[in-house]
PDB file of C-alpha atoms in Angstrom:
ATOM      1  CA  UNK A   1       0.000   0.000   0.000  1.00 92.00           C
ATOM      2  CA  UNK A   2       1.415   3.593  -0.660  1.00 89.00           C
ATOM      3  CA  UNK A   3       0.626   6.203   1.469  1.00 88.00           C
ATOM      4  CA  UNK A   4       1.243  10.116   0.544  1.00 85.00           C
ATOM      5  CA  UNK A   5       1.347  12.997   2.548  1.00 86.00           C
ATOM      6  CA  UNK A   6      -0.391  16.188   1.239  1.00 90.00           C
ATOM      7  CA  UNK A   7       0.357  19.288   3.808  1.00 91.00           C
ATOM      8  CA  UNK A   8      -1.627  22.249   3.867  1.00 95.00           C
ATOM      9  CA  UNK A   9       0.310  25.684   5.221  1.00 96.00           C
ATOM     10  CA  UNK A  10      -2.152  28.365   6.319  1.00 98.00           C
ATOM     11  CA  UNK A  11      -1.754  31.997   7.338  1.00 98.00           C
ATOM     12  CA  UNK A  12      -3.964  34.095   9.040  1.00 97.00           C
ATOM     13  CA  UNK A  13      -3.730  37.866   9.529  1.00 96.00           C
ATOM     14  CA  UNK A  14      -6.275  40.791  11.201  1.00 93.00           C
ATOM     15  CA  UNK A  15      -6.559  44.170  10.391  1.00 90.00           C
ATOM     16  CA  UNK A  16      -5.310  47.043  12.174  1.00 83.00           C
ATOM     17  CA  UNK A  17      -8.632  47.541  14.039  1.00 80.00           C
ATOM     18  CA  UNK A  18      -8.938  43.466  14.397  1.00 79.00           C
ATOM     19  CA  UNK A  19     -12.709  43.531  12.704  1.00 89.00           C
ATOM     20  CA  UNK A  20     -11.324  41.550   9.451  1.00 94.00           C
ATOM     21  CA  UNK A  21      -9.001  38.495   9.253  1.00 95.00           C
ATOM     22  CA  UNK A  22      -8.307  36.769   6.318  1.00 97.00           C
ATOM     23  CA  UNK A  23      -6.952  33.327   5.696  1.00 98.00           C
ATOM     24  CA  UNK A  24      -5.124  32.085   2.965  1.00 98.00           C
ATOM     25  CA  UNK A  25      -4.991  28.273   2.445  1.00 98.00           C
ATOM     26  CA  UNK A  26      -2.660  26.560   0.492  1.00 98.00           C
ATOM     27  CA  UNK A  27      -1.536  23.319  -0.865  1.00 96.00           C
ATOM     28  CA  UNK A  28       1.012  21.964  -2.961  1.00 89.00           C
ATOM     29  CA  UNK A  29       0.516  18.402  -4.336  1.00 85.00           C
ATOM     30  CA  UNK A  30       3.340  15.933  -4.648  1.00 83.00           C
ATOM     31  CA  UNK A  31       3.041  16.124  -8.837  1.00 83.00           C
ATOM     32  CA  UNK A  32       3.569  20.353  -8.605  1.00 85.00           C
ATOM     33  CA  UNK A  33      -0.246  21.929  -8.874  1.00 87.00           C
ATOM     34  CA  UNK A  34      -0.710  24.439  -6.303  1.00 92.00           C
ATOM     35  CA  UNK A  35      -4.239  25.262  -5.027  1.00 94.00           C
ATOM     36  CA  UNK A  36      -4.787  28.607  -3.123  1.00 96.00           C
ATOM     37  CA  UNK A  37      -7.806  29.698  -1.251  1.00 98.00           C
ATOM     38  CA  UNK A  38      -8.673  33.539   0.373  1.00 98.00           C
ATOM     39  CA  UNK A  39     -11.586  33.488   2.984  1.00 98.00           C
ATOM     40  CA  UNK A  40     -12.448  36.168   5.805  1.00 98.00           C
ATOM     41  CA  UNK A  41     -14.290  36.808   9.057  1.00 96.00           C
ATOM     42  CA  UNK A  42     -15.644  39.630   9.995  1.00 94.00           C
ATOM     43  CA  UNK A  43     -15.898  40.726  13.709  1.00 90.00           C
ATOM     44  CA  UNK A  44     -19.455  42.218  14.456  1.00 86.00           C
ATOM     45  CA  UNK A  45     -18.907  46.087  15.824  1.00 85.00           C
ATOM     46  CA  UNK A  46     -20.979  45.244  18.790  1.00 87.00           C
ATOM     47  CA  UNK A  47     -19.082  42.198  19.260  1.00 87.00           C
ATOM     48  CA  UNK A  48     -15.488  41.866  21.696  1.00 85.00           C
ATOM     49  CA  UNK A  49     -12.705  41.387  19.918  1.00 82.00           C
ATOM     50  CA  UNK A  50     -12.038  37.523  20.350  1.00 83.00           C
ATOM     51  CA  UNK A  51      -9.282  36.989  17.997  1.00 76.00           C
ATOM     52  CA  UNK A  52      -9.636  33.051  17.927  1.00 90.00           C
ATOM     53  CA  UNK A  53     -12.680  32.876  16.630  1.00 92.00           C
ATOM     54  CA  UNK A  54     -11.805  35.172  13.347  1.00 93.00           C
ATOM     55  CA  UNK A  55      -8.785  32.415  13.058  1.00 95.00           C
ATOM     56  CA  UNK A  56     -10.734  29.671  13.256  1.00 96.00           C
ATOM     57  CA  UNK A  57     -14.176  30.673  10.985  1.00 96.00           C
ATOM     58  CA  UNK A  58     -11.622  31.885   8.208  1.00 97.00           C
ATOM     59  CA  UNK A  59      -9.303  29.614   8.073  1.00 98.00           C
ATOM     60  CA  UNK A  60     -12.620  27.149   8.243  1.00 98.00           C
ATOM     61  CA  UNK A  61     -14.008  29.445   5.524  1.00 98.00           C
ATOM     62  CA  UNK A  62     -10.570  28.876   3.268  1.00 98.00           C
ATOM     63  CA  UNK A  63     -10.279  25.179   3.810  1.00 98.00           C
ATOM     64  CA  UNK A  64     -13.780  24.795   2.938  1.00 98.00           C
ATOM     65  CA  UNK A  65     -13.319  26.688  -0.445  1.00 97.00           C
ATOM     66  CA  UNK A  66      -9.975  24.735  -0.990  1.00 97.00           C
ATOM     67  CA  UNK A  67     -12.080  21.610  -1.012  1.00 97.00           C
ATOM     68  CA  UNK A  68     -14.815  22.238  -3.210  1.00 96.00           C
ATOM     69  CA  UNK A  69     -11.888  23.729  -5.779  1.00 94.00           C
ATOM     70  CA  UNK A  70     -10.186  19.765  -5.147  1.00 93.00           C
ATOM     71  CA  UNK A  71     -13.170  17.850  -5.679  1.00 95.00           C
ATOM     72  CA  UNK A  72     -13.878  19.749  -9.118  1.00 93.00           C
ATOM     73  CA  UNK A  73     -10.339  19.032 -10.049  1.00 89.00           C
ATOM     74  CA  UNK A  74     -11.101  15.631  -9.291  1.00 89.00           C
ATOM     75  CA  UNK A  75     -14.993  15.441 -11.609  1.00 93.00           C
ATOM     76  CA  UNK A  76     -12.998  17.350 -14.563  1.00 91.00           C
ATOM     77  CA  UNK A  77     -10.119  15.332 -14.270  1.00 87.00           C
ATOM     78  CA  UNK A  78     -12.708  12.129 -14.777  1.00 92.00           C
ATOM     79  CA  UNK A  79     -14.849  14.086 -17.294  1.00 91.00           C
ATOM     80  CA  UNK A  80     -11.587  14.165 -19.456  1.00 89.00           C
ATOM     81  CA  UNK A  81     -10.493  10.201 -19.469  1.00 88.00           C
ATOM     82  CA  UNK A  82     -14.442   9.468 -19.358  1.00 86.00           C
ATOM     83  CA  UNK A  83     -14.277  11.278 -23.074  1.00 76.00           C
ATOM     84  CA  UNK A  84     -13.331   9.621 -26.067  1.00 73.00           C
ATOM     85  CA  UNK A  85      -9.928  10.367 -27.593  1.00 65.00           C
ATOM     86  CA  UNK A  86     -10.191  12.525 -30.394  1.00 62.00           C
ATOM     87  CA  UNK A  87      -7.474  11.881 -33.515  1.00 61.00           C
TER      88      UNK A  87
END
């Protein structure tokens, strides 16, 4: 059986007034693509500033975008060898 590690760096930064963070997602596969995905939170203005929950719903938010954008890689890659070969 072969087993392959995929790794998955993300970084997370807040604005100046900590109302906005943003996290970026990405991941490098072992044959070179490189998938990238943005998402942010946004702190209520009523809210406290609780700067673990911004980390966590965004970089949530990114890793939830970075797997829809792998499973259609996947159905296209499967649309193409389900299609005949053209000469």
């Amino acid at each position: 059986m072969e087993y392959k590690q995929w790794n998955i760096q993300i970084w997370i930064s807040e604005d100046d007034e900590d109302a906005l963070t943003t996290a970026t997602a990405v991941l490098f596969t072992p044959d070179g693509k490189r998938h990238e995905s943005v998402a942010h939170a946004r702190r209520n203005p009523d809210d406290r500033p609780v700067p673990g929950i911004g980390d966590e719903l965004a970089a949530g938010r990114a890793l939830s975008d970075l797997a829809s954008k792998l499973i259609e890689d996947g159905a296209q890659d499967i649309a193409q060898m389900a299609s005949p070969a053209r000469p």
